[in-house]
Each structure stands twice: as structure tokens, then as C-alpha cells.
């Protein structure tokens, strides 16, 4: 089991190397993660490669039995490259990003790509036979901090070229995009603009294709690097360390993950000036989403120990709290973890990203905390290698997410927050949930939540129906199945597209409102027979509403309490095979959301486990890992868990 | 009477044409509006003109007795033009607008102007003898969405050239602008900058001249297009469809309207994510302003039926509500109306601008609503051709509005909102009000409200005096007559400029405050004899105050209750000929504003009609049109009007 | 004693000159300030110099016994220069500043510098023997309104060149900056970027060096101009008129002031739309800071009389209020004062900066107010030439201030506000305080407050210790002495750097929080013996906290009331020689701050003087100047001071 520290030996005088590695061993680590960001050290001038420094580091590590994760340094091209070539990425306002941060190169710059290829291939060639390297990390946090989108002329050319590959002809593109609208018909691919600031707004197909291109750019870069490495090291484990906030980026993590062997995740439950850490259920959501990328265990490549931030530091994790977060991550599917970072930097932009050791170089509180938690991991290695199985899945569809980023439709609609809210309902009941892409395997789930799946895909619809036939309950929420794959409405078709039969409803009217608490829903008279639960009435909802007429055989659980639209349903249920489909036409308030989840769980015969707020119980194989996120002792399942404590129990 | 639909036949397979036109006839329409935005279809490559598609559309329309409004397509230059020439407009931050929206060309680009001239002239030549075309629409919504101002080098050159025409010499310009200040003396016109971002702020004359140029640019474009059309079709009715929000744009609608034969207005009482529709009095204000442009009836060129928005849709008009808005527009001076749009687009940026028919192509609720309201129009055609006569005028002076946009002077001063607030007082009393330009005819009005007319014009002052002499009451509000035509203060003159005699006051001191409710006004002791009304005291005001000393013969109605300025008046009255002038030195709070209007109406012997909130009674010739904007039934003038209902009564 | 008016004779017809100067004399003025901004008048085309206009002005002034302050016109380069050369400065978003405001030239533009040198040298040469010129003003408000930072390629080149001078080699730079981090190693100085927008954030050393360069650029420009003048007029008094807000600019006023003979200050207690004037203690802080620049008397070069603002005017000083502010400024160290401006401009960007005379040219209220206050000054000339001696100093360290601007570390940390809060505590007790640079003389102060002195300097630390040894009490506040001169953390050193001995504490952990009221402090059991004051407990603090362990001999006055960190002190005291050091590890709430100042004053045996809120008592030599900032009469020291009144008393 990977117990690592992120070590940047190049940041320190080489005479510290031995002492540092000795201490790393004393902590209980078995791996160091090195190499990322060190391009200039490896190639100080163009074409001149030096790996001797890392040779010495690896030698010293091997001597102590430490294995290596080696990162390619492409996230930070050297100054000479930025100075001699035009590689800068460009922000939405047309300004070139200055050299000086990271990820400031355009992934569409031919010069950058050429240089990246050369450094990665030279690196791989040099270490092709180095058995101590157990994994290769591709770049670092691709697409993070605004690096997902670049508006340079390189990007424009690459986008046009990419489109040219995707369409048989410019005529096909014009027809599918509907460029006749506003006289945007293109005579050739070179006329196609980026959706940069214009007057009003761009063609929605252009915008979705741009989003797909931006993601493809990153997926492809990841794929290329993997290939460059495997050309020399066919059995290399290629890994990428994904940053947080992936569902707010113009990147499809799930497709990116297809190009690598192992998912890494940089897990920052608190960062940069947050008053308090991210709440437990949101950390859990992120971990469940990361686990879902390949539906498989992953590594925490950056776990925190100290306060973190660039210009603002903020919250200092309390004694034991960072260790607790580490255990949470392992319980939720990580099978290895590396702390960021061995010792805090004295220079450069991350001086206030505290590590295990402070710059004062004293073995303080955090050193001891790491030693203890590594020892705990070692003792429980078996538990953390058990399989996780979740009865619930939430579908995160890239195209639909982008479609709502492009056309939000309702002022307070945030489809990622909606996923999180559904997840939280399960989390608070201590029910394991997978967050998965729409092309992931749906089998085995008893409840599948499909929030705001606006882009219709016949395959996905077919697979959802099959899952329902086989016994799953499928909840589809408002504004689903409205658009085709080109992000367009469909002529002469009612909504939801091609799905009135299996969902049992038709959307007659839709409106969005600028309030979360905008209208009342009521249960129809005498209609609560479906469940043993008494549905409360009235309840409130808001943001958006599809007004539904229902097909025979569909049961209305809630309808709108509105004098102008008295005939329309808001929440419906329809048996299908061994399972059922449910359609929710609006964004529920907290009470209604809880009721819906209770109703659905009741339908699948599932009950969760009660725990106090801030305490989670994670099922991992035959074990339960109990974690107390609270600053006070909590009682749960008959035992006491101290502040920021954790405990493993046999079921 | 024009009953139209905005039809975009080019957005649909041509095989739908006959079926669509049949249905348009079944709705009760007699006109289709076509052509706008279809440049590429008419000129797919440079210099190659094709009008056969529209030939077929017009043929099919004529067969059914439908007439045509044809729009020039200049709002959306084709991609080849944007790609082959440098025509892009530039935003305030120096960024070129991307191709992909609309109005992204600089109206100062010679290449754009040349291409526009060619397409419009070819179009006019082609349809010179087409009698079915009852009107030509110039462009679409000129100056909308930020297209009123362009910071390109084209604009700079054109601005410098325009200045060169306006001034006898650079010396004259230097002298009038006062460029000696901050060493800005220009040695030639080529040195004159645009008022783009600088350190601190630009010369106010430069800024006012720039605003005038921006407006001229649009006026001139409108004038040119009219001329291009009339060169081939001397009797053409040229119309422009003005967008909403005109008083917040750097365009003088009133001057623009001089170049056309008929005013069109795109009337959107709800748009893009507004929680609720614009309140009735504001819709009314906009209609009264549009009517005032030529003091004549106008067309609603885009009336709404469904929810509207680009990326946010928002409020769905309740059944009957959109029809009610149509009736309001007709009652307030429209003599024709066309719905936007026949069928909602499936592709392009306006998918969520719902039309009469949804993309599902079903004849739903809105189809029936249009049919009914068209039938109502037909029945009442005579009523809607009667003349509107308003006893009250509000003066909207372009130069003064720009002067306050340039130098706001007080944080909460919004001179357009001030116009609207005065208008609302009249509207709530169901008194018709014209909103007119300062060069419009003032005769016939009993009350003329002149809000914040900061730029002094001898002509306007003379005409106001003459109106008062003839019996009108003229209310002038604070910060009026402060600057000359060059937006400068005047040496050795007291304020208000050249107007102490007829207004009977002098402004001794002025201050602005950052609160709307900042100071108290009181009536002077024993001074309420003017009116039979008891003036309440104290009352509150804020934002700005002119401190007034009064001439003999001027009556003080309110003075400031301030220990530091005990001697100054705030609101005064002075008889003049058969009428009177009034000066209000501050921005009144709601109570005071209402009192002032009551006092003025009392002085002209006018009383309004009471109606519940949300119900308006519009006088049109000998009829009263009652309109209920409320979602509940309202009683008024002894009758019941259902939710969103309307009724015409003989007086 | 200087009693001046800022006169811009070039703004008016020359025939007004005699009448204006006569009136200026009648006001009681003895000086006019002229010349600044009049470049084009002096050099209408390149290389053609004309000084005849100012010759005539000076002649007319001399005839009346008026002396002259002559300003160099470099703040506003003429249009021909901006048009013929590339001199524009560039804003952070990469946009060139438009000609049209002021300070729009890059101080790094070689063409601008060349032209500035020529105009200043020609001017100095021309007036070399003009005895009426009592002082030369260098430019105007250097670095104001965003002119402190320029992102042009000129700046980039100059910055790289400046760095090249400061470092022995690029290797030294790389080593000291830690450019190994994120692969930012530079192979030569031409590769070094400006810290313009990038992804995430720049190297902190780069950023501090950039701030130093920006300040140096201005210091150097000031130095050069002084030299250009003194080359011709060796005995010239060179003065610069500093604008307000200096502690929020990237300029070190104190270093700039070293290059001039006399400090000028443009004192605007109300400006541009502020609802009410700046509170008295903040005006006082600014004056105390300006006095501290050279620890010497200064001139008010722009005192206000009327309302002020560019586009927003705002608050009108009440009768007597502007005079009162003038007296405050003199009492706090000015020994001369000039009103901005003689007569308000009718044209140009400052029409709403009201002067003594309005454009109506009438001798109104403000004329009389100036005459009276000038007469008061004359009568009390002796008082205002007495020395000010302050028992308290607050240290404003440029490097530390910049370091917090670069890395704020805590969301609500504003180190300038912190200085002001400490100052206010003294001000409210009517204790004089100097605000001085860290290289100023510390001797003579009984209490030295050192807020957030993050950049460690051995010299400063040594001098603070010496001051304490000699009897001073030194208060150091949190996050002091954390970084080295390169803005970096220091390897293998505990905090505060090299200061555990004399401060008697060690910082064990640090965190920032996003609240000002975030944690409780309590007094340790039985530990209040130090002072006779009873320390209240608990008290609240926030924003940031250093958790302190203490050395033997250090007394803990407050500790954190936190279950996770029970062992750490928050506020400590340690005797040192005849004085003591105090360390405050957090940002105190209002109660605690007041308690701390009481405790410190008690320790130095000092008590203040009570006065009502808004009334200040300023000690000037053997006199007390009492000033009432309130709109009502106040009683103090047994006498009555009317609204906005002032009075001088013998002690």
C-alpha cells in the first residue's frame, strides 16, 4: 500500500538529501513523488538534457527501499521555451498569460507540444529500466485554475482543424449547427470563430463543440504523454493527479481517465482562505466522483497536513483532523496516499502551502501525526483493499453539464450542486453512492439518479430503460432529454425526446424563476397509495418547472398548486419491468428532496444508518469505517469517537 | 391594420413553407416580416447575389393575400465578410468582438459600409416593383446590446473626421473644449483620442461629442439605408424596429426616427430571467416614449407570446397575459402588431425565445391566444386608429441625458429613472403623458415636465417660456441649465443659465449626497395659500440639492430644514403669462413627488381617474381601454375585469 | 508663512490676470502656485519653447508682492508627444492608457523621459534667476490614480535592466528568488516577466522586486527632476505635492521625499461622492504620516474650500468647515497652505472641483472664509512654526506593506488599516503620534508600535532593541519577522526570525480566519500583576493568530481560549533594559485594542486628554489647538467651541 510523501529535492541544497530521506523513512513512508515541475532542471537549455540530479535522488531513495512516483514536468515549461517561442495561452479577454505561474502554455501550441514530447520521451528513455519507479504521473492537475480553456490563435487553428476532422463537409456543419440563423453560414472551416466575447451570445452548437474540443485537448495531451512513456516502458503505470472542482471545469475527467492506468486525486478539504473546511458530505462527493472515474480504487496523490493557500492561508487543520481526512479518503476508495509535501517551501509561490515539516526543519506535531496515521494504514492495509459497492448511482453527463454551462436557463440552476444535493441525501443516511459518467456500467445499482440530463442520447436512454426493466429505480429530473447531440431542439418532437413512453409523461410548458422557493406543490386528492409514506402537502420548490401531462399508468405524486396551470403534474412514478421510472419536473426544496429520497429508498427496500451530523459511516467490504468530522466527541453505533477520530469496525 | 408574424422561412426546410403560410393565415395574420439577418442567404460569397429563395416565399405569401415587411440583413454580416475584411467592432477594453453574435461590425468600417450598401441596393433593386412589400425594415435593433459604441481604429478615424467637419479649425476646437486644461491642446485632428480608459477621466466636451458621434453614426446608417432603398423605390415605407432601453443607449432615437417613415418597436415586457414582468407603468412609459419619437402611431414589430431569453428564459407569460400586453401596446398608440415569432427556432442562439408555435409544431395554447387577439384587433380596428392626445409632456433631452451619463454628479442620480418616476405619477392617475424630445412641438400640453435639463439651449428655453406664456405649467428640476452646448460651465454667469428671470430663482450652492433620503424640507411659515392643497411638512428628499434664492414674485413652497443653509428654497412657483414655472431643487421622496404632481394637476385643473394598482385606463380618442395586469379579477369603473383581461368602453 | 492659492492663469482670458491677482491679494494670499500641467503652452510643438505667458504672469504677480511656486508640467505630456511617440502606460489588463487624462505616460518610456528632461531643463534655465519663484514643484501627485504601476514593454525592459544592476548574475537571482520552484529558472535577464496576469500567482520575490522597481521608478523620476532643476538653480527649493492614499500605492513616499527639499501634501478631507467627510482621526493620520516623511514641517499644496470631485461631486463643506480643516492641517505640522483652486474651471475634467471663486466670478461665501482664515494664520504664524514632538511612533515599513499586498495571508488583514487603528487609539486620547518609515530615527519615542513588520531587517531589529534598552516600549504585532529581504521564508530558523531572545516568544503555529471576531482570549490565572489595570477576560480577536510559546522571563497577558491549542500565548510582555518589548499575536477587537493601548500608556506613565468625540486637541509647542469637527457646539477643557470652530490655547 502506497504511503508516500511529495518530495521536491531540487528545492533544497543537495546535502540535505540523505537526512531528508532518512526522515521520510522514519515517518513510515515507502514512496516519494518527485519530478513534476522540474523541467528546467532536466533541460536547462533547448535540447540539452540532464537527469543526473534525479539519478542521485533515486539512487539514495532505493538505498532506503523507497519507491518512486515520477511526474512529467510539462505543467511548467521553462522560461527559455516561453521566451523563444510563442506558446502562451490566452484568457477570455484576449490577454496572453504571463510566464510565471503554471499551465501558462497553450496545449494547442505546436512549439509547446513539440518540446513537451521531447522532454517526456527523453525522460522515459532515460528511466526506461528504472524499477524503483512504480508509476509515472502525467503532468499535474491538467486544466486546473483556468487552464482548461485557451483563447489563443493556436487554439483557434486547432479547433478549426478538429472540426474539419469531425464533419464530412462545411455544409454538414452548417446544417447541423443551424448557421443560417443570424447569417452565420461558413464557407469554409477557417471562418469559424472561437466563442470569444461577442454581442449577445454564440451559437449553442459552436459552444458545445468548443467545450468538447477543450476537453479533448486535455484528454489527448494525457493520451499522448501516456503513449510517449509506454513507447519506452510498455508496462509503465501511468497516472494523473486530478485536481478538485472537476465538475466545474471544461474537462471530462472520465474520458481523460480512460487514457491512464490509475487515477490520482489531490484532496484539499480546506484551501486558501476558507473560513472552515469543506463540509464532510462534499469531500465525500468529490471522493465518490473520483472513485467513479474508472469505477476503481485510486491514489490520493496530495493529502494535506498543514494549512494551505497561495496568497491567503486560512484554516489550520486541528491536531488529528488532517489524519482523519486521510482515513476518510482511504475508506472511500483510495488504496494509497501521499502527503503534500515533505517540507514547506521557503521560496516560490507556495510558501504558505504547509507540509509535514515546516521550513524551520523541526519534527513537530505534524511529523508525529503522519507517523501515526501511516502506521494505522499499515495495520489496516487489508481493510483498505476491500471492494466498495454502492447501491446508488448519480449520473454526471459531460455534454449535459456543458449544455447548462452554455445556457443556464434558470438563474439559480447549478446542475453540479444538484448532483451534490442528491448525493448528500444518501450520504446523510450513510448509503454509499457512486458518481459516474453516463457511459459507465449501470448494472448493479438499485437506484439511478439522472439529474438534468438535457442532451438526449439514445444509448443512455436505452441503458436506463434496461436497468429499470432489470429492477432499478430511475429518477430523471427536470429539463432532461430536451436537446439532441448538437445541443439543439428537435423539430416536431415532444419532450422528453423519444421518452414519453418509458417515463410516462410529456412536458407541456416550462418556465424558470429567479427564486429557489417559488411555488407550491400539492399531492393530488387520495393518491398516496403508492408508498406507505405519508407525503407532506403542500411542499415548496423553485428555480425551474416542467409542467407535465401524464400517460395512462403514470401516477402523479405531486402537482403544481397554480391557478393558471391547474392540470399539470410535478412529480410522477411509473412502473417499468421489475423497476420503475420517476420524473421530477422541478427543483425541490429541502423537505421535498428528503421526502423523494425516502420514497425512492422505500421503493428499493433500503434504509440507511442514522448517525449524528458530521459523523459518517463508510462501508468498505465487510467493515464499517466510522469518521467523526466534529470538534467534539460523538456517540454512534454504541461507541464514542473522539474529536476528529475514526474507528474501523467489523460488520 | 397590420396583424403580422415574424417568420424566418430560411430556418426551416422549404417543404414546410406552404403549410406554415396556411397556418399563419388561419391565425388571422395579414402580414409576414421576413428578410432580416439573412445576408448570407442573399449573398453567399462576395458579390454573388441570390434572391430566389425570398422570391418563392413572397410568391407563396401573395398567393394567400399576405403582405410583406422586408428587413435589410445588415445586422448580421456574413462570415466571409468578417473573415476577409477587418470590420469587427471593439469593446471598451480594446478587445475585438468575435464573429458569432450580431451587430459585431463597426459601423465606421469602410469595408462593412461598402458591403452593406451593395447588399441593400441590390435587394432594393431586385424588389423595386414588388407591391406585396408594404414596408422596408432598416437593419434590426440598431445600437442594441452594446452595439451603440465601438472603440475600433475605424471609429477613431471616423470620429476625427466627423470633428473636422464640425469645427472650423483645430484652434476653435481647442478653445471650445478648453483643452488647455491638463495640456490637452491638439495641434491637429489626428491627435484627438477616443475617450477610452485613461487615468482619471476625459474632457467632458470630448465625451459629449463622442456620444453625439456614436448616435450620429447610427442615425446616419439609418439615413443611408433609407436613401439606398428610396433610390430604387421612392415611395417605400422605411421603418426601423427600435429595441427597448433606448434611453440607456448612446443613441438619440428621436433623431434616428427622423430618417424613417414609420417607427417600429420590439416590445418585451419580460425577458431573459426576470423574476416577474416589467411593471405596467414602465411598459407604458416605454410605449409613450416610442409614440413620442415621431409623435405618431407606430408598429409593434416584435410582440411576445412565449417566454423569452437567450441563455436564461425565465417567466412564462400566463394564459392571456401576452395578449393583454398586445392590447396595451395598441391602446397606447400602436396601429399594427407582429408577433415574434411564428415558430421557435430549433437551432442557433435564440432557441429559448419561444414563439407562437413550439418546435414540436403543435398548435397549442399560444396559437389559440394569437387567433383570438387578432380577431379582437380586427373587430376594434377603428378604436385603435383613433388619435391619442396627452395633456402632459415629459422632455427627454439627448444632450442632457448624455451629460449625466458622462458626469453623473450624484451617486444615485439616474435621470431616466427620474423621467419614469414623473411618468408613473401620471400613469397611476390614468393621465396620458407624452415622452418627447426637446425639439418636439410643445404646444397643446398643459403640463410640461423638464427633468434635469442640464445642457442649456436658448431655443428650448425660449419655447418653454412661450408655452408657459400661453398657459402651460412648466416644471424644471434640479441641475437644469448648468452647462452650455459644449458641456461646459459658463464664465461669469449665475445658474440657471440665462433663466433667473423666467424661473424666478438663482442657484447659490449645490451638493450631491449618496442617499435618497438625506434631508428634510419644510413649508415656510404661512405660505400655503397658492393651492387649496395642504402641503405636508416636513417631507424628505435626497440625492442632490440646488439651494435656491428667489426673485421677487417667486413663491417658496418648500425650503431646506438645515441649520447651515437656513435661507435657501427647495421648491418654488412663479406665474408667467397665462401659465407658470416651477423649480424643484432636489430629488423628492415618494410622498413629496406625489404632492408635487397633485399640486401641478390642481393648477391645471386636471384630475385623473382612480383605478386599482395594476389596472390602467387608457384614453384613445373617445374610448377608454381598460387593462388588468393583475393575476386576479379587478373592479374598475363599475365593471369586473378578469385576470389579464381588457375591455374597451365608450366614454 | 506661505498663504497661497493654486492659480491656473492659462485657463482664463489673459485680460482677467490683473483683476484676478488683485483679488488674490485682497484674500490675504502671498503666493500663487502655477505652471503644473501647462506643458503644451510651454512647448506647443516639439522643441519649440515659449515661456512668455508665464513671464507675464510672474511679472504681474511680482508687481503685487506675490511669490511663486512653479510646477514642472510633466504630469501631462502634450498630445503631440503622445501621438508622435510610443509613450503610453499600460494597465494590468494589457490595455494602453488613452491620451486624455493625466499621468498616462510610462515613466519607463525613453521618449517620454527625454522629452520630460528637455522641458524641465529649459524651464529651469529660463527661470534660473527668477527670485520670485520660492519653490519648484516636481510634477504633480506622482503615482496617483493608478499611475504607480505600468505594464508596458518599456516597463518590462526597464525592470529587467534594473534587476541586472541589482544582481551580480542571473545565477544569484535564480538562487535568491528560488526560481527552481515551478521551473522558473532564468537563463538571462531578458526572460524575466512582469508579474502580469498568469495562472495562479507569481514568485513572491519577483513581486516584491517589481513593487520596489515601481517605487524606484517614481523616486528616480523625482530625483532626476530635482537634479535637472538644480543644475541651473543650485539653491532651488524642490518640493513635491504628494496625493492622499500613499500607503495604498506602490510607492515609498519616504524614499521619494529624500530627493526633495520640502514635502507638499494635497489634503482632501472629502472627495468625489463620499457621503460624509473622512473622519477626523483619519485626516489626522494622513497628516501625521506626511509630517513623518521627512520628520519635518510641510506645506498643504492643495487645501479644499468647495465640494470636490470629477464625475461625482458630493458633500458640500459646511460654512467654516473647510477653514477648520485648514487649521487642523497647520496644527498637525503644516507651515504653509495653498487653496485649490482660485476659481473653478469652466472647461476640462475638473469642472466640479469647486475653488474659492465659482465660475460665476462672484466673491461669495468661500471668498470671505478664505480671507478670514488667512488672517487667522497670519495672526498665529508663530504658533504654527513651533515644533511638534510626539511620544508615540508607528512604523510604516514599505517592504512589509508590499509583502502583505502581494500575499495578504488573511482575508480581512489590511496592514494600513491596522496602523490607522493604533493611531486612532492615540488620537482619541489626544496623544501626538508620528507615522514614520522603518529607517527613520527611533530615538525620543516612548512607545514604538511595529505593526506586522513581516520583512526581517537586522538593522531595524537592532535599532528597536536599542530603543527598548534605552527605555522605549516596543509593541510588535502578529506575522512580524517572518520573511527575509527577498520575501522568502528562512530555512532552519524559528519565528520571529532572530528575535526570540529580545521578544521572548516563539511562534509555533499560525492560522488566518475570515472573520474579525473569531476567537476568545483569556488572561492566565492570577497573572495581572504587571499593571494596575484589571485586564478584562475573555476578550475577542480575529483575522489571524500566531500561537506563541514563551521564553523564561516573558509574561503572558493573554492566551487563546481554545481546546485544541490550550498551551499558546496571544499577548506577551518582556522587560528589556530600561524599556520592554510586547508581542501581540493576533488582531484585537476594539475592546482589546483599547486595553492594550491603556496598558502600554500606563507602562510609559502617560495619560492622554479627554475630549468629546469629534473634538481634537493638538499639542504644538507650548500651545494647544482645539478643533471641533462636529456640526454642533462642544465643550472641552472648560470652553465652548462652535460647530467647525477652532481655538488656540496656551498650555
mmCIF file of C-alpha atoms in Angstrom, chain A residues 153-246:
data_model
loop_
_atom_site.group_PDB
_atom_site.id
_atom_site.type_symbol
_atom_site.label_atom_id
_atom_site.label_comp_id
_atom_site.label_asym_id
_atom_site.label_seq_id
_atom_site.Cartn_x
_atom_site.Cartn_y
_atom_site.Cartn_z
ATOM 1 C CA UNK A 153 -4.810 31.711 -32.188
ATOM 2 C CA UNK A 154 -3.190 28.290 -31.701
ATOM 3 C CA UNK A 155 -6.435 27.148 -30.132
ATOM 4 C CA UNK A 156 -8.454 28.661 -32.924
ATOM 5 C CA UNK A 157 -6.465 26.859 -35.579
ATOM 6 C CA UNK A 158 -6.566 23.592 -33.678
ATOM 7 C CA UNK A 159 -10.292 23.919 -33.093
ATOM 8 C CA UNK A 160 -10.946 24.545 -36.769
ATOM 9 C CA UNK A 161 -8.794 21.571 -37.668
ATOM 10 C CA UNK A 162 -10.543 19.379 -35.111
ATOM 11 C CA UNK A 163 -13.920 20.381 -36.544
ATOM 12 C CA UNK A 164 -12.714 19.637 -40.029
ATOM 13 C CA UNK A 165 -11.963 16.073 -38.889
ATOM 14 C CA UNK A 166 -15.392 15.673 -37.264
ATOM 15 C CA UNK A 167 -17.578 16.818 -40.139
ATOM 16 C CA UNK A 168 -17.770 15.449 -43.628
ATOM 17 C CA UNK A 169 -18.074 18.924 -45.044
ATOM 18 C CA UNK A 170 -18.684 22.519 -44.141
ATOM 19 C CA UNK A 171 -22.205 22.030 -45.484
ATOM 20 C CA UNK A 172 -22.839 19.314 -42.922
ATOM 21 C CA UNK A 173 -21.565 21.589 -40.173
ATOM 22 C CA UNK A 174 -23.747 24.467 -41.344
ATOM 23 C CA UNK A 175 -26.766 22.249 -41.466
ATOM 24 C CA UNK A 176 -26.235 20.658 -38.063
ATOM 25 C CA UNK A 177 -25.318 23.908 -36.343
ATOM 26 C CA UNK A 178 -28.148 25.824 -37.946
ATOM 27 C CA UNK A 179 -25.783 28.586 -39.019
ATOM 28 C CA UNK A 180 -28.476 30.002 -41.263
ATOM 29 C CA UNK A 181 -29.540 31.697 -38.031
ATOM 30 C CA UNK A 182 -28.072 35.209 -37.847
ATOM 31 C CA UNK A 183 -26.301 34.677 -41.178
ATOM 32 C CA UNK A 184 -23.520 32.602 -39.698
ATOM 33 C CA UNK A 185 -23.144 30.164 -42.574
ATOM 34 C CA UNK A 186 -19.471 29.336 -43.060
ATOM 35 C CA UNK A 187 -17.985 28.939 -46.489
ATOM 36 C CA UNK A 188 -15.019 27.097 -45.030
ATOM 37 C CA UNK A 189 -13.641 25.954 -41.677
ATOM 38 C CA UNK A 190 -11.236 28.876 -41.482
ATOM 39 C CA UNK A 191 -14.148 31.244 -40.986
ATOM 40 C CA UNK A 192 -15.290 29.575 -37.782
ATOM 41 C CA UNK A 193 -14.601 31.735 -34.736
ATOM 42 C CA UNK A 194 -13.965 30.790 -31.159
ATOM 43 C CA UNK A 195 -16.938 31.675 -28.969
ATOM 44 C CA UNK A 196 -14.992 34.656 -27.616
ATOM 45 C CA UNK A 197 -16.833 37.759 -26.385
ATOM 46 C CA UNK A 198 -19.290 38.960 -28.984
ATOM 47 C CA UNK A 199 -22.507 40.922 -28.939
ATOM 48 C CA UNK A 200 -25.155 38.775 -27.250
ATOM 49 C CA UNK A 201 -24.283 35.147 -27.441
ATOM 50 C CA UNK A 202 -22.870 32.448 -29.689
ATOM 51 C CA UNK A 203 -24.431 29.514 -31.465
ATOM 52 C CA UNK A 204 -25.064 26.786 -28.849
ATOM 53 C CA UNK A 205 -23.649 24.054 -31.064
ATOM 54 C CA UNK A 206 -20.458 26.012 -31.591
ATOM 55 C CA UNK A 207 -20.249 26.428 -27.847
ATOM 56 C CA UNK A 208 -20.808 22.760 -27.058
ATOM 57 C CA UNK A 209 -18.310 21.728 -29.705
ATOM 58 C CA UNK A 210 -15.836 24.213 -28.233
ATOM 59 C CA UNK A 211 -16.337 22.670 -24.812
ATOM 60 C CA UNK A 212 -15.812 19.214 -26.284
ATOM 61 C CA UNK A 213 -12.680 20.440 -28.032
ATOM 62 C CA UNK A 214 -11.303 21.964 -24.818
ATOM 63 C CA UNK A 215 -11.819 18.682 -23.058
ATOM 64 C CA UNK A 216 -10.439 16.696 -25.980
ATOM 65 C CA UNK A 217 -7.332 18.884 -25.939
ATOM 66 C CA UNK A 218 -6.599 17.744 -22.399
ATOM 67 C CA UNK A 219 -7.667 14.136 -22.931
ATOM 68 C CA UNK A 220 -5.440 13.992 -25.967
ATOM 69 C CA UNK A 221 -2.483 15.519 -24.149
ATOM 70 C CA UNK A 222 -2.885 12.890 -21.490
ATOM 71 C CA UNK A 223 -3.158 10.158 -24.100
ATOM 72 C CA UNK A 224 -0.060 11.383 -25.929
ATOM 73 C CA UNK A 225 2.057 11.529 -22.805
ATOM 74 C CA UNK A 226 0.995 8.026 -21.835
ATOM 75 C CA UNK A 227 1.975 6.849 -25.289
ATOM 76 C CA UNK A 228 5.309 8.674 -25.206
ATOM 77 C CA UNK A 229 6.104 6.914 -21.937
ATOM 78 C CA UNK A 230 4.851 3.493 -22.979
ATOM 79 C CA UNK A 231 6.842 3.618 -26.176
ATOM 80 C CA UNK A 232 9.853 3.153 -23.901
ATOM 81 C CA UNK A 233 8.227 1.494 -20.884
ATOM 82 C CA UNK A 234 5.354 -0.646 -22.103
ATOM 83 C CA UNK A 235 4.418 -1.785 -18.609
ATOM 84 C CA UNK A 236 4.514 1.644 -17.026
ATOM 85 C CA UNK A 237 1.662 2.538 -14.689
ATOM 86 C CA UNK A 238 0.582 5.923 -15.968
ATOM 87 C CA UNK A 239 -1.310 8.022 -13.503
ATOM 88 C CA UNK A 240 -2.691 11.551 -13.460
ATOM 89 C CA UNK A 241 -3.345 13.563 -10.337
ATOM 90 C CA UNK A 242 -6.728 15.216 -10.881
ATOM 91 C CA UNK A 243 -7.416 18.465 -9.073
ATOM 92 C CA UNK A 244 -10.630 19.201 -7.213
ATOM 93 C CA UNK A 245 -13.569 21.009 -8.737
ATOM 94 C CA UNK A 246 -13.554 18.799 -11.822
#
